[in-house]
Coordinates of C-alpha atoms and ligand atoms in Angstrom, one line a residue:
X1 CA 58.6 -25.6 45.8
X2 CA 59.7 -26.3 42.3
X3 CA 57.6 -29.5 42.2
X4 CA 54.6 -27.6 43.5
X5 CA 55.0 -24.9 40.7
X6 CA 55.4 -27.6 38.1
X7 CA 52.3 -29.4 39.3
X8 CA 50.4 -26.2 39.4
X9 CA 51.5 -25.4 35.8
X10 CA 50.4 -28.8 34.7
X11 CA 47.0 -28.5 36.3
X12 CA 46.7 -25.1 34.7
X13 CA 47.6 -26.5 31.3
X14 CA 45.2 -29.4 31.8
X15 CA 42.5 -27.0 32.8
X16 CA 43.1 -24.8 29.8
X17 CA 43.1 -27.9 27.5
X18 CA 39.9 -29.1 29.0
X19 CA 38.2 -25.7 28.7
X20 CA 39.3 -25.6 25.0
X21 CA 38.0 -29.0 24.4
X22 CA 34.7 -28.2 26.0
X23 CA 34.5 -25.0 24.0
X24 CA 35.2 -27.0 20.8
X25 CA 32.6 -29.5 21.8
X26 CA 30.1 -26.7 22.4
X27 CA 30.8 -25.2 19.0
X28 CA 30.4 -28.6 17.3
X29 CA 27.0 -29.1 19.1
X30 CA 25.9 -25.6 18.1
X31 CA 26.8 -26.3 14.5
X32 CA 25.0 -29.6 14.5
X33 CA 21.9 -27.9 16.0
X34 CA 22.0 -25.4 13.1
X35 CA 21.8 -28.1 10.5
X36 CA 18.5 -29.0 8.9
X37 CA 17.3 -32.5 9.8
X38 CA 17.0 -33.5 6.1
X39 CA 19.8 -35.0 4.0
X40 CA 20.1 -31.7 2.2
X41 CA 21.2 -30.3 5.6
X42 CA 23.9 -33.0 6.0
X43 CA 26.0 -32.8 2.8
X44 CA 28.6 -35.3 3.8
X45 CA 26.1 -38.0 4.9
X46 CA 24.1 -37.3 1.8
X47 CA 27.1 -38.0 -0.4
X48 CA 27.9 -41.2 1.5
X49 CA 24.4 -42.5 1.2
X50 CA 24.1 -41.5 -2.4
X51 CA 27.1 -43.7 -3.1
X52 CA 25.1 -46.7 -1.7
X53 CA 22.0 -46.2 -3.8
X54 CA 21.9 -49.1 -6.2
X55 CA 20.5 -48.8 -9.7
X56 CA 17.3 -50.8 -10.3
X57 CA 14.3 -50.3 -12.5
X58 CA 10.8 -51.4 -12.8
X59 CA 9.8 -53.9 -15.5
X60 CA 7.0 -53.1 -17.9
X61 CA 4.2 -54.3 -15.6
X62 CA 5.7 -52.6 -12.5
X63 CA 6.0 -49.4 -14.5
X64 CA 2.2 -49.1 -14.5
X65 CA 1.5 -50.5 -11.0
X66 CA 4.4 -49.8 -8.8
X67 CA 1.9 -48.4 -6.3
X68 CA -0.1 -51.6 -6.2
X69 CA -2.9 -50.3 -8.5
X70 CA -5.4 -52.9 -9.6
X71 CA -5.3 -54.3 -13.1
X72 CA -8.0 -52.0 -14.6
X73 CA -6.2 -48.9 -13.4
X74 CA -2.8 -50.2 -14.7
X75 CA -4.5 -50.9 -18.0
X76 CA -5.9 -47.3 -18.2
X77 CA -2.4 -46.0 -17.4
X78 CA -0.9 -48.2 -20.1
X79 CA -3.5 -47.0 -22.7
X80 CA -2.8 -43.4 -21.8
X81 CA 0.9 -43.9 -22.0
X82 CA 0.7 -45.5 -25.4
X83 CA -1.6 -42.7 -26.6
X84 CA 1.0 -40.2 -25.5
X85 CA 3.8 -42.2 -26.9
X86 CA 2.1 -42.3 -30.4
X87 CA 1.4 -38.6 -30.2
X88 CA 5.1 -37.9 -29.4
X89 CA 6.2 -40.1 -32.3
X90 CA 4.1 -38.3 -34.8
X91 CA 3.9 -34.7 -33.6
X92 CA 7.5 -34.4 -32.5
X93 CA 9.1 -36.8 -35.0
X94 CA 11.9 -34.6 -36.4
X95 CA 12.7 -33.0 -33.0
X96 CA 13.0 -36.4 -31.4
X97 CA 15.1 -37.7 -34.2
X98 CA 17.6 -34.9 -33.9
X99 CA 17.7 -35.1 -30.1
X100 CA 18.3 -38.8 -30.1
X101 CA 21.1 -38.5 -32.6
X102 CA 22.7 -35.6 -30.7
X103 CA 22.4 -37.2 -27.3
X104 CA 24.9 -39.9 -28.3
X105 CA 27.6 -37.3 -28.3
X106 CA 26.4 -34.6 -25.9
X107 CA 27.1 -35.6 -22.4
X108 CA 24.9 -32.8 -21.0
X109 CA 21.9 -34.1 -22.9
X110 CA 22.5 -37.7 -21.7
X111 CA 22.5 -36.4 -18.2
X112 CA 19.3 -34.3 -18.5
X113 CA 17.6 -37.1 -20.3
X114 CA 18.4 -39.6 -17.7
X115 CA 17.3 -37.4 -14.8
X116 CA 14.0 -36.1 -16.1
X117 CA 12.1 -38.6 -14.0
X118 CA 12.9 -41.0 -11.1
X119 CA 15.6 -43.5 -12.2
X120 CA 13.3 -46.5 -11.5
X121 CA 11.1 -45.4 -14.4
X122 CA 13.6 -43.5 -16.5
X123 CA 14.7 -45.9 -19.1
X124 CA 11.2 -47.2 -20.0
X125 CA 9.8 -43.6 -20.1
X126 CA 12.8 -42.4 -22.2
X127 CA 12.3 -45.1 -24.7
X128 CA 8.7 -44.3 -25.4
X129 CA 8.5 -40.6 -24.6
X130 CA 11.9 -39.5 -25.8
X131 CA 13.1 -36.0 -25.0
X132 CA 12.8 -33.4 -27.7
X133 CA 15.6 -31.1 -26.9
X134 CA 15.7 -28.9 -30.0
X135 CA 13.8 -25.7 -30.9
X136 CA 14.2 -23.5 -34.0
X137 CA 12.7 -20.2 -33.0
X138 CA 11.1 -18.1 -30.3
X139 CA 8.3 -15.5 -30.6
X140 CA 6.4 -13.6 -28.0
X141 CA 6.0 -16.1 -25.1
X142 CA 6.4 -19.1 -27.3
X143 CA 9.1 -21.4 -28.7
X144 CA 8.7 -23.5 -31.9
X145 CA 10.3 -27.0 -32.2
X146 CA 11.7 -28.6 -35.4
X147 CA 8.4 -30.0 -36.4
X148 CA 6.7 -26.5 -36.3
X149 CA 4.9 -27.0 -33.0
X150 CA 4.5 -23.9 -30.9
X151 CA 4.8 -24.2 -27.1
X152 CA 4.1 -21.7 -24.4
X153 CA 7.5 -21.3 -22.8
X154 CA 7.5 -22.1 -19.1
X155 CA 11.3 -22.7 -19.0
X156 CA 12.2 -19.0 -18.8
X157 CA 15.6 -20.2 -20.2
X158 CA 16.7 -21.0 -16.7
X159 CA 15.6 -17.6 -15.5
X160 CA 17.3 -15.5 -18.2
X161 CA 14.1 -14.6 -19.9
X162 CA 12.6 -11.9 -17.8
X163 CA 11.5 -9.4 -20.5
X164 CA 10.5 -11.7 -23.3
X165 CA 12.6 -13.3 -26.0
X166 CA 11.9 -10.6 -28.5
X167 CA 13.5 -8.0 -26.2
X168 CA 16.7 -10.0 -25.9
X169 CA 16.9 -10.7 -29.7
X170 CA 16.7 -7.0 -30.3
X171 CA 19.1 -6.2 -27.4
X172 CA 21.7 -8.5 -28.9
X173 CA 21.2 -7.1 -32.4
X174 CA 21.3 -3.4 -31.4
X175 CA 24.2 -4.1 -29.0
X176 CA 26.2 -5.9 -31.7
X177 CA 25.7 -3.0 -34.1
X178 CA 27.1 -0.6 -31.5
X179 CA 30.3 -2.5 -30.9
X180 CA 30.8 -3.9 -34.4
X181 CA 33.7 -1.6 -35.2
X182 CA 35.7 -2.9 -32.2
X183 CA 34.7 -6.6 -32.7
X184 CA 35.9 -9.2 -30.2
X185 CA 38.9 -7.3 -28.9
X186 CA 39.6 -8.3 -25.4
X187 CA 41.6 -6.6 -22.7
X188 CA 41.0 -3.0 -23.6
X189 CA 37.4 -1.8 -22.9
X190 CA 34.7 -0.5 -25.2
X191 CA 33.6 2.9 -23.9
X192 CA 30.0 1.8 -23.2
X193 CA 31.3 -0.2 -20.3
X194 CA 31.5 3.0 -18.3
X195 CA 27.8 3.5 -18.7
X196 CA 27.2 -0.1 -17.6
X197 CA 29.2 0.4 -14.5
X198 CA 27.3 3.6 -13.6
X199 CA 23.9 1.9 -14.1
X200 CA 25.0 -1.1 -12.1
X201 CA 26.2 1.0 -9.2
X202 CA 22.9 2.8 -9.3
X203 CA 20.7 -0.3 -9.3
X204 CA 22.8 -2.2 -6.8
X205 CA 23.5 0.8 -4.5
X206 CA 27.1 -0.5 -4.3
X207 CA 30.4 1.1 -5.2
X208 CA 32.3 -1.1 -7.6
X209 CA 31.7 -3.7 -10.2
X210 CA 33.5 -6.7 -11.7
X211 CA 32.6 -8.7 -14.8
X212 CA 32.7 -12.4 -15.2
X213 CA 31.4 -15.0 -17.6
X214 CA 28.8 -16.9 -15.6
X215 CA 26.9 -16.7 -12.4
X216 CA 29.1 -19.5 -11.0
X217 CA 32.2 -17.4 -11.5
X218 CA 30.6 -14.4 -10.0
X219 CA 29.9 -16.4 -6.8
X220 CA 33.4 -17.8 -6.8
X221 CA 34.8 -14.3 -6.9
X222 CA 32.5 -12.9 -4.2
X223 CA 33.5 -15.8 -1.9
X224 CA 37.2 -15.3 -2.7
X225 CA 37.0 -11.6 -2.0
X226 CA 35.2 -12.3 1.3
X227 CA 37.9 -14.8 2.4
X228 CA 40.7 -12.4 1.3
X229 CA 39.4 -9.4 3.2
X230 CA 38.2 -11.2 6.4
X231 CA 41.2 -13.6 6.4
X232 CA 38.7 -16.3 7.4
X233 CA 38.2 -19.6 5.7
X234 CA 34.5 -20.7 5.7
X235 CA 31.5 -19.8 3.7
X236 CA 28.0 -20.3 4.9
X237 CA 25.3 -21.4 2.6
X238 CA 21.7 -22.3 3.5
X239 CA 20.3 -25.7 3.2
X240 CA 19.2 -26.6 -0.4
X241 CA 20.4 -23.3 -1.9
X242 CA 21.9 -23.4 -5.4
X243 CA 24.8 -21.1 -6.1
X244 CA 26.2 -22.6 -9.3
X245 CA 28.3 -25.7 -9.7
X246 CA 31.6 -24.7 -8.1
X247 CA 32.7 -27.2 -5.5
X248 CA 32.7 -25.0 -2.4
X249 CA 29.0 -24.1 -2.9
X250 CA 28.0 -27.6 -3.8
X251 CA 29.1 -29.7 -0.9
X252 CA 26.6 -32.5 -1.3
X253 CA 25.5 -34.8 -4.0
X254 CA 27.0 -33.8 -7.4
X255 CA 30.5 -33.0 -6.2
X256 CA 33.0 -35.8 -6.2
X257 CA 35.0 -34.1 -3.4
X258 CA 33.8 -33.0 0.1
X259 CA 33.8 -29.2 0.6
X260 CA 35.8 -28.7 3.8
X261 CA 35.4 -25.0 4.1
X262 CA 31.6 -24.8 3.8
X263 CA 28.9 -24.8 6.5
X264 CA 25.4 -25.6 5.4
X265 CA 23.0 -24.1 7.9
X266 CA 19.3 -24.0 8.3
X267 CA 17.3 -21.1 6.9
X268 CA 15.2 -19.0 9.3
X269 CA 16.8 -20.5 12.3
X270 CA 18.0 -19.0 15.6
X271 CA 20.6 -21.8 15.8
X272 CA 22.1 -20.6 12.6
X273 CA 22.4 -17.1 13.9
X274 CA 24.1 -18.5 17.0
X275 CA 26.7 -20.2 14.9
X276 CA 27.4 -17.0 13.1
X277 CA 27.8 -15.2 16.4
X278 CA 30.2 -17.7 17.9
X279 CA 32.4 -19.0 15.1
X280 CA 35.5 -17.1 14.2
X281 CA 36.1 -18.7 10.9
X282 CA 33.1 -17.5 8.8
X283 CA 34.1 -15.2 6.0
X284 CA 30.7 -14.8 4.3
X285 CA 27.1 -15.8 4.2
X286 CA 25.6 -16.6 0.8
X287 CA 21.9 -16.0 0.4
X288 CA 20.0 -17.2 -2.6
X289 CA 16.6 -15.4 -2.1
X290 CA 14.8 -18.0 -4.2
X291 CA 15.0 -20.3 -1.2
X292 CA 12.2 -18.3 0.3
X293 CA 9.8 -20.3 -2.0
X294 CA 11.0 -23.7 -0.6
X295 CA 13.0 -23.1 2.6
X296 CA 15.7 -25.6 3.3
X297 CA 14.9 -27.7 0.3
X298 CA 16.9 -28.2 -2.8
X299 CA 15.6 -26.9 -6.1
X300 CA 12.6 -29.1 -6.9
X301 CA 13.1 -31.4 -9.9
X302 CA 10.8 -34.2 -11.1
X303 CA 13.6 -36.7 -10.9
X304 CA 13.1 -36.7 -7.2
X305 CA 9.3 -36.8 -7.5
X306 CA 8.7 -40.3 -6.1
X307 CA 5.9 -39.1 -3.8
X308 CA 3.8 -36.0 -3.2
X309 CA 5.9 -34.5 -0.4
X310 CA 7.1 -31.5 -2.5
X311 CA 6.0 -28.3 -0.6
X312 CA 6.4 -24.7 -1.4
X313 CA 5.1 -21.5 0.1
X314 CA 6.4 -18.0 -0.1
X315 CA 6.0 -15.6 2.9
X316 CA 7.7 -12.3 1.8
X317 CA 7.4 -10.7 5.2
X318 CA 8.8 -13.7 7.2
X319 CA 11.7 -14.0 4.8
X320 CA 12.4 -10.3 4.7
X321 CA 12.5 -10.2 8.5
X322 CA 14.9 -13.1 8.5
X323 CA 17.2 -11.3 6.1
X324 CA 17.2 -8.3 8.4
X325 CA 18.2 -10.3 11.3
X326 CA 20.9 -12.0 9.3
X327 CA 22.1 -8.6 8.2
X328 CA 22.4 -7.4 11.8
X329 CA 24.4 -10.5 12.8
X330 CA 26.8 -10.2 9.8
X331 CA 27.4 -6.5 10.6
X332 CA 28.1 -7.3 14.3
X333 CA 30.5 -10.1 13.4
X334 CA 32.2 -8.5 10.4
X335 CA 30.9 -11.3 8.2
X336 CA 30.4 -10.4 4.5
X337 CA 26.8 -10.8 3.5
X338 CA 26.5 -11.9 -0.1
X339 CA 23.2 -11.8 -1.9
X340 CA 23.4 -14.2 -4.8
X341 CA 20.9 -12.6 -7.1
X342 CA 22.0 -14.5 -10.2
X343 CA 18.4 -15.9 -10.5
X344 CA 16.1 -13.4 -8.9
X345 CA 17.9 -10.1 -9.7
X346 CA 15.8 -7.9 -11.9
X347 CA 12.9 -10.4 -11.8
X348 CA 11.4 -9.4 -8.5
X349 CA 12.1 -5.7 -8.6
X350 CA 14.3 -3.3 -10.6
X351 CA 16.7 -3.1 -7.7
X352 CA 16.6 -6.9 -7.2
X353 CA 16.2 -8.7 -3.9
X354 CA 17.8 -5.9 -2.0
X355 CA 15.0 -3.6 -3.0
X356 CA 12.3 -6.2 -2.8
X357 CA 13.1 -7.3 0.8
X358 CA 14.5 -4.0 1.9
X359 CA 17.9 -5.3 3.0
X360 CA 21.3 -4.3 1.8
X361 CA 24.1 -6.8 1.2
X362 CA 27.9 -6.2 1.1
X363 CA 28.4 -8.0 -2.1
X364 CA 25.8 -8.9 -4.7
X365 CA 26.2 -11.3 -7.6
X366 CA 24.1 -11.0 -10.7
X367 CA 24.0 -13.0 -13.9
X368 CA 21.5 -14.5 -16.3
X369 CA 19.2 -11.8 -17.6
X370 CA 21.7 -9.0 -17.0
X371 CA 23.7 -10.1 -20.0
X372 CA 20.8 -9.0 -22.3
X373 CA 20.6 -12.6 -23.6
X374 CA 24.4 -13.3 -23.6
X375 CA 26.4 -15.1 -20.9
X376 CA 27.3 -13.1 -17.9
X377 CA 28.3 -12.9 -14.2
X378 CA 28.7 -9.7 -12.2
X379 CA 29.8 -8.9 -8.7
X380 CA 28.9 -5.5 -7.2
X381 CA 30.3 -4.6 -3.9
X382 CA 31.6 -2.0 -1.4
X383 CA 35.0 -0.5 -2.2
X384 CA 36.9 -2.1 0.6
X385 CA 35.6 -5.6 -0.3
X386 CA 36.2 -5.4 -4.0
X387 CA 39.9 -4.5 -3.8
X388 CA 42.2 -7.2 -5.0
X389 CA 45.5 -6.1 -3.5
X390 CA 46.9 -4.5 -0.4
X391 CA 48.7 -1.3 -0.5
X392 CA 51.1 -2.4 2.3
X393 CA 51.7 -5.9 1.1
X394 CA 52.2 -5.9 -2.7
X395 CA 52.6 -9.7 -3.0
X396 CA 49.3 -10.4 -1.1
X397 CA 46.8 -10.3 -3.9
X398 CA 43.3 -11.8 -4.6
X399 CA 43.6 -12.9 -8.2
X400 CA 40.7 -13.0 -10.5
X401 CA 40.8 -12.8 -14.3
X402 CA 39.0 -14.3 -17.2
X403 CA 39.7 -14.2 -20.9
X404 CA 36.2 -13.3 -21.9
X405 CA 35.4 -10.9 -19.0
X406 CA 34.0 -7.6 -20.3
X407 CA 33.5 -9.0 -23.9
X408 CA 32.3 -6.0 -26.0
X409 CA 29.3 -7.9 -27.4
X410 CA 28.2 -8.9 -23.9
X411 CA 28.7 -5.5 -22.5
X412 CA 26.7 -4.0 -25.4
X413 CA 23.7 -6.4 -24.8
X414 CA 24.0 -5.7 -21.1
X415 CA 23.9 -2.0 -21.9
X416 CA 20.7 -2.4 -23.8
X417 CA 19.2 -4.3 -20.9
X418 CA 20.3 -1.8 -18.2
X419 CA 19.1 1.1 -20.3
X420 CA 15.7 -0.5 -20.7
X421 CA 15.5 -0.8 -16.9
X422 CA 15.7 3.0 -16.7
X423 CA 12.7 3.5 -19.0
X424 CA 9.2 4.3 -17.8
X425 CA 8.0 1.2 -19.5
X426 CA 10.2 -0.9 -17.2
X427 CA 9.0 1.0 -14.2
X428 CA 5.4 0.1 -15.2
X429 CA 6.4 -3.5 -15.6
X430 CA 7.5 -3.9 -12.0
X431 CA 4.5 -2.0 -10.6
X432 CA 2.0 -4.5 -9.3
X433 CA 4.1 -7.4 -10.5
X434 CA 3.5 -9.6 -7.5
X435 CA -0.2 -8.9 -7.5
X436 CA -0.4 -9.9 -11.1
X437 CA 1.4 -13.2 -10.6
X438 CA -0.2 -14.0 -7.3
X439 CA -3.7 -13.5 -8.8
X440 CA -2.8 -15.7 -11.7
X441 CA -1.6 -18.5 -9.4
X442 CA -4.7 -18.1 -7.3
X443 CA -7.0 -18.3 -10.3
X444 CA -5.3 -21.5 -11.5
X445 CA -5.5 -23.1 -8.1
X446 CA -9.2 -22.2 -7.8
X447 CA -9.8 -23.8 -11.1
X448 CA -7.8 -26.9 -10.2
X449 CA -9.7 -27.2 -6.9
X450 CA -13.1 -26.7 -8.6
X451 CA -12.2 -29.6 -11.0
X452 CA -11.1 -31.7 -8.0
X453 CA -7.6 -32.2 -9.6
X454 CA -4.9 -33.0 -7.0
X455 CA -2.5 -30.4 -8.2
X456 CA -1.7 -26.8 -7.0
X457 CA 0.9 -24.2 -7.8
X458 CA 3.0 -22.2 -5.4
X459 CA 4.8 -19.1 -6.5
X460 CA 7.3 -16.4 -5.7
X461 CA 6.2 -13.7 -8.1
X462 CA 6.8 -15.2 -11.6
X463 CA 8.7 -18.3 -10.4
X464 CA 6.4 -21.2 -9.8
X465 CA 6.5 -24.7 -8.7
X466 CA 3.9 -27.4 -9.0
X467 CA 2.9 -29.3 -5.9
X468 CA 0.8 -32.5 -5.6
X469 CA -1.9 -32.8 -3.1
X470 CA -2.6 -36.5 -2.9
X471 CA 0.1 -39.2 -2.3
X472 CA 1.2 -40.6 -5.6
X473 CA 4.2 -42.2 -7.2
X474 CA 3.4 -40.9 -10.6
X475 CA 3.4 -37.1 -10.4
X476 CA 6.4 -37.0 -12.7
X477 CA 4.2 -38.1 -15.6
X478 CA 2.5 -34.7 -15.5
X479 CA 5.4 -33.1 -17.4
X480 CA 4.6 -35.3 -20.4
X481 CA 0.9 -34.4 -20.4
X482 CA 1.9 -30.7 -20.2
X483 CA 4.1 -31.1 -23.2
X484 CA 1.3 -32.8 -25.1
X485 CA -0.8 -29.7 -24.4
X486 CA 1.9 -27.4 -25.8
X487 CA 3.6 -26.3 -22.6
X488 CA 7.4 -26.3 -22.7
X489 CA 9.2 -27.2 -19.5
X490 CA 12.9 -27.4 -18.7
X491 CA 14.5 -30.7 -17.8
X492 CA 13.6 -30.3 -14.2
X493 CA 10.0 -30.7 -15.3
X494 CA 7.2 -29.4 -13.1
X495 CA 9.5 -28.4 -10.3
X496 CA 10.1 -25.0 -11.8
X497 CA 8.0 -23.0 -14.1
X498 CA 9.5 -19.6 -15.0
X499 CA 7.3 -17.0 -16.7
X500 CA 8.6 -14.0 -18.6
X501 CA 7.1 -10.8 -17.5
X502 CA 5.6 -10.1 -21.0
X503 CA 2.9 -12.8 -20.5
X504 CA -0.4 -11.0 -21.2
X505 CA -3.6 -12.1 -19.5
X506 CA -4.6 -13.8 -22.8
X507 CA -1.3 -15.7 -22.9
X508 CA -1.8 -16.7 -19.3
X509 CA -5.4 -17.8 -19.9
X510 CA -4.2 -20.1 -22.7
X511 CA -1.5 -21.6 -20.3
X512 CA -4.2 -22.0 -17.6
X513 CA -6.5 -23.9 -20.0
X514 CA -3.7 -26.2 -21.2
X515 CA -2.5 -26.8 -17.7
X516 CA -6.0 -27.9 -16.5
X517 CA -6.5 -30.0 -19.7
X518 CA -3.2 -31.8 -19.0
X519 CA -4.2 -32.5 -15.4
X520 CA -7.6 -33.8 -16.5
X521 CA -6.0 -36.1 -19.0
X522 CA -3.6 -37.4 -16.4
X523 CA -6.4 -37.9 -14.0
X524 CA -8.5 -39.7 -16.5
X525 CA -5.7 -42.0 -17.4
X526 CA -5.5 -43.2 -13.8
X527 CA -2.1 -42.0 -12.7
X528 CA -3.6 -40.3 -9.7
X529 CA -5.6 -43.4 -8.7
X530 CA -6.5 -42.8 -5.0
X531 CA -5.5 -45.5 -2.7
X532 CA -6.3 -44.5 0.9
X533 CA -3.5 -46.8 2.2
X534 CA -1.0 -44.8 0.2
X535 CA 0.8 -42.0 2.1
X536 CA 4.0 -40.1 1.3
X537 CA 5.6 -42.0 4.2
X538 CA 4.5 -45.4 3.0
X539 CA 5.8 -44.6 -0.5
X540 CA 9.2 -43.5 0.9
X541 CA 9.3 -46.6 3.1
X542 CA 8.5 -48.9 0.2
X543 CA 11.2 -47.3 -2.0
X544 CA 13.8 -47.6 0.8
X545 CA 13.0 -51.3 1.2
X546 CA 13.4 -51.7 -2.6
X547 CA 16.8 -50.0 -2.4
X548 CA 18.0 -52.0 0.5
X549 CA 16.9 -55.3 -1.2
X550 CA 18.7 -54.3 -4.4
X551 CA 21.8 -53.4 -2.5
X552 CA 21.8 -56.6 -0.5
X553 CA 20.6 -59.0 -3.2
X554 CA 21.5 -57.6 -6.6
X555 CA 21.7 -61.0 -8.1
X556 CA 18.1 -61.7 -7.2
X557 CA 16.9 -58.5 -8.8
X558 CA 16.4 -57.1 -5.3
X559 CA 14.1 -59.8 -4.2
X560 CA 15.3 -60.6 -0.7
X561 CA 12.7 -63.3 0.0
Ligands
PLP601 C1 21.4 -18.3 -7.5 C2 22.3 -18.8 -8.6 N1 23.6 -18.6 -8.4 C3 24.5 -19.0 -9.4 C4 24.1 -19.7 -10.5 C5 25.1 -20.1 -11.5 O1 25.0 -19.4 -12.6 P1 25.5 -19.9 -14.0 O2 24.7 -21.0 -14.4 O3 25.4 -18.7 -15.0 O4 26.9 -20.4 -13.8 C6 22.7 -19.9 -10.7 C7 22.2 -20.6 -11.9 O5 21.1 -21.1 -11.9 C8 21.8 -19.5 -9.7 O6 20.5 -19.7 -9.8

C-alpha cells in the first residue's frame, strides 16, 4: 500500500515536472517567435558575431572600385574625391585644424570620426575628408563654422532643436536672469519649479514628475520604478529602439555585458503580444515612437551603409493602432507601459506622442528639448507608480537621486520652454505640422525622381532619413557632398536629418536646392555607377566573404586563395 502511494507520488511529481518543462519550453518558443529575424532582434548573437568581425580596409585602388567598377568610373570617382578633398582643405581649413588637434584627446570625437562611414573605407576617407567638428555660432536655421562658413543645420542637435536655436538662446538667457539671485544652489528648490510641475502634469496628463539630468537617466528611473512596483524583473524593448546608453536598454552591440533582464521583441507583432500575455516576469514595456519610421531597425547611421538596403516608411495609423493594442495588453497584464518620448516629445505635437497617437502611457520620459537648451531628463507618471517607498515597509525603497537634478538654471530654461508651449504662437506651430513636412518631403522626392537621382527621403514629421534606391556600396559618400553644399549633418550622416520647426519655406527651398545639387555632383562623379549585376544581396554576400577571408587568413590580407 505504502509502495503504491510512493509510486503514485513519484509519478505525480514526474508528471508535474514534465508539465513545467513543457510549459517552459513553450514559453521559450513563444519568445523566440517574438524576436525579429534580423541580428538587431537577437542581441546576444549580434554581440557574439560582432566580436568576430575582423578589421580590414581597402587600399587606395579598392577604395574607388570595391564594387568592381571599370577604370574610367573609378577615375571619375577619384577625381571627384580629390576635388572634394581640396575643397575641404581650403574652405574648412581652420575648423579641420582644430578638430584634428582636439580629436587626439577627446575620445568621443575619435569614436564619431571612426564611425562616420563603413570601417573598410574609414581611414582613407578620414585622412582626405577630415571631420570638422567645431562651430562658432548659430543663427536662424544655420550654424557657422570656425572658417565663417554657414550651413543649414540638419542635425537638430540630436533632436533638442525643435523651436530654433534663437529660441533656446533667449530661453537660457531669460531663465538665467530669473534664477540669478539663487545661483547654483542645489537641494532646495527655486519657486519656479512648481510652475514647471503644473505645466508638465498638464501636457503629459499624468500626476507626478521627477527631474533627472539626461534622457538615459529618466529611462533608468522609469524602469526602476516599474520593477519596484510590479515586483517583476524584465523590461521589454522593441527591436532596434534606442533608449539611451544604460546597459539594460542596450543589450546588443555597444554594451560589453549581456543584459539578462531585457527582452527584445518585434514591433507590430502578434507574437510579441502573446509573450506579454503569457510571461509573468515583465515589469514594463518601453516604446520609442520614433521606431515607427523604421520598424524593427536600429537608428540608421552611415557607418552601416554598405549597400542600399536602408528602408523607412511611416504609417501613423498602423503604428497608432499597434500602440492601442499594446496599451490594452499592458492594462490586462498589469505591465507598466512606458513611452520614451525623449526624442519625439514636443516635436510631433504639444502633448507629445500620447496626443499624436491618441494613446495614454503609465509613465512617460522626456528630455532633450524640454530643458530649453540645457541638459534634462524627466519622468512623468501616475501617483502609484512614481512613489519611491512603501508605507508598510519603510526599508523597502526605490532609490533615485542625482546631484544636479532640479538645477535652478535648467528649471528656469525649462520654464521658458513650457511657457512658450502654452502660447497661441506654439499652438499655431503644431497646427498642420505633418502636412507641412510631408509636403516638403514629397516635393524633394518628386524633384529627385525628375532628375533621375537614386535617392529619396522618408519622414516622420520633421525627422527624416535618406534612402537609396539603387544598389550601391558608396551611398555614405553622399554626406560629404552634402557638406560641400553647405548642409550640416550629425556624425550619423544621412541616416537622420532633423529639422527645427522654424524652417520657413524659403529656408527649405534652399536646402532642397543644395540637396539636389549634392546628389547631382555625386552622380556625375560616378559613385552611383549602375551595374545591373549588383544587388543589395550580392553586396552583402561579397562583404561577408571578405570578412570570413580576413578572419581566416589575416596574414594574407584576407586573400584565401
Ligand atoms: C528615445 C531616447 N531615449 C533616451 C535617450 C537618451 O537621452 P540622453 O542622450 O539625454 O541620455 C535618447 C537620446 O537620443 C533617445 O532618443
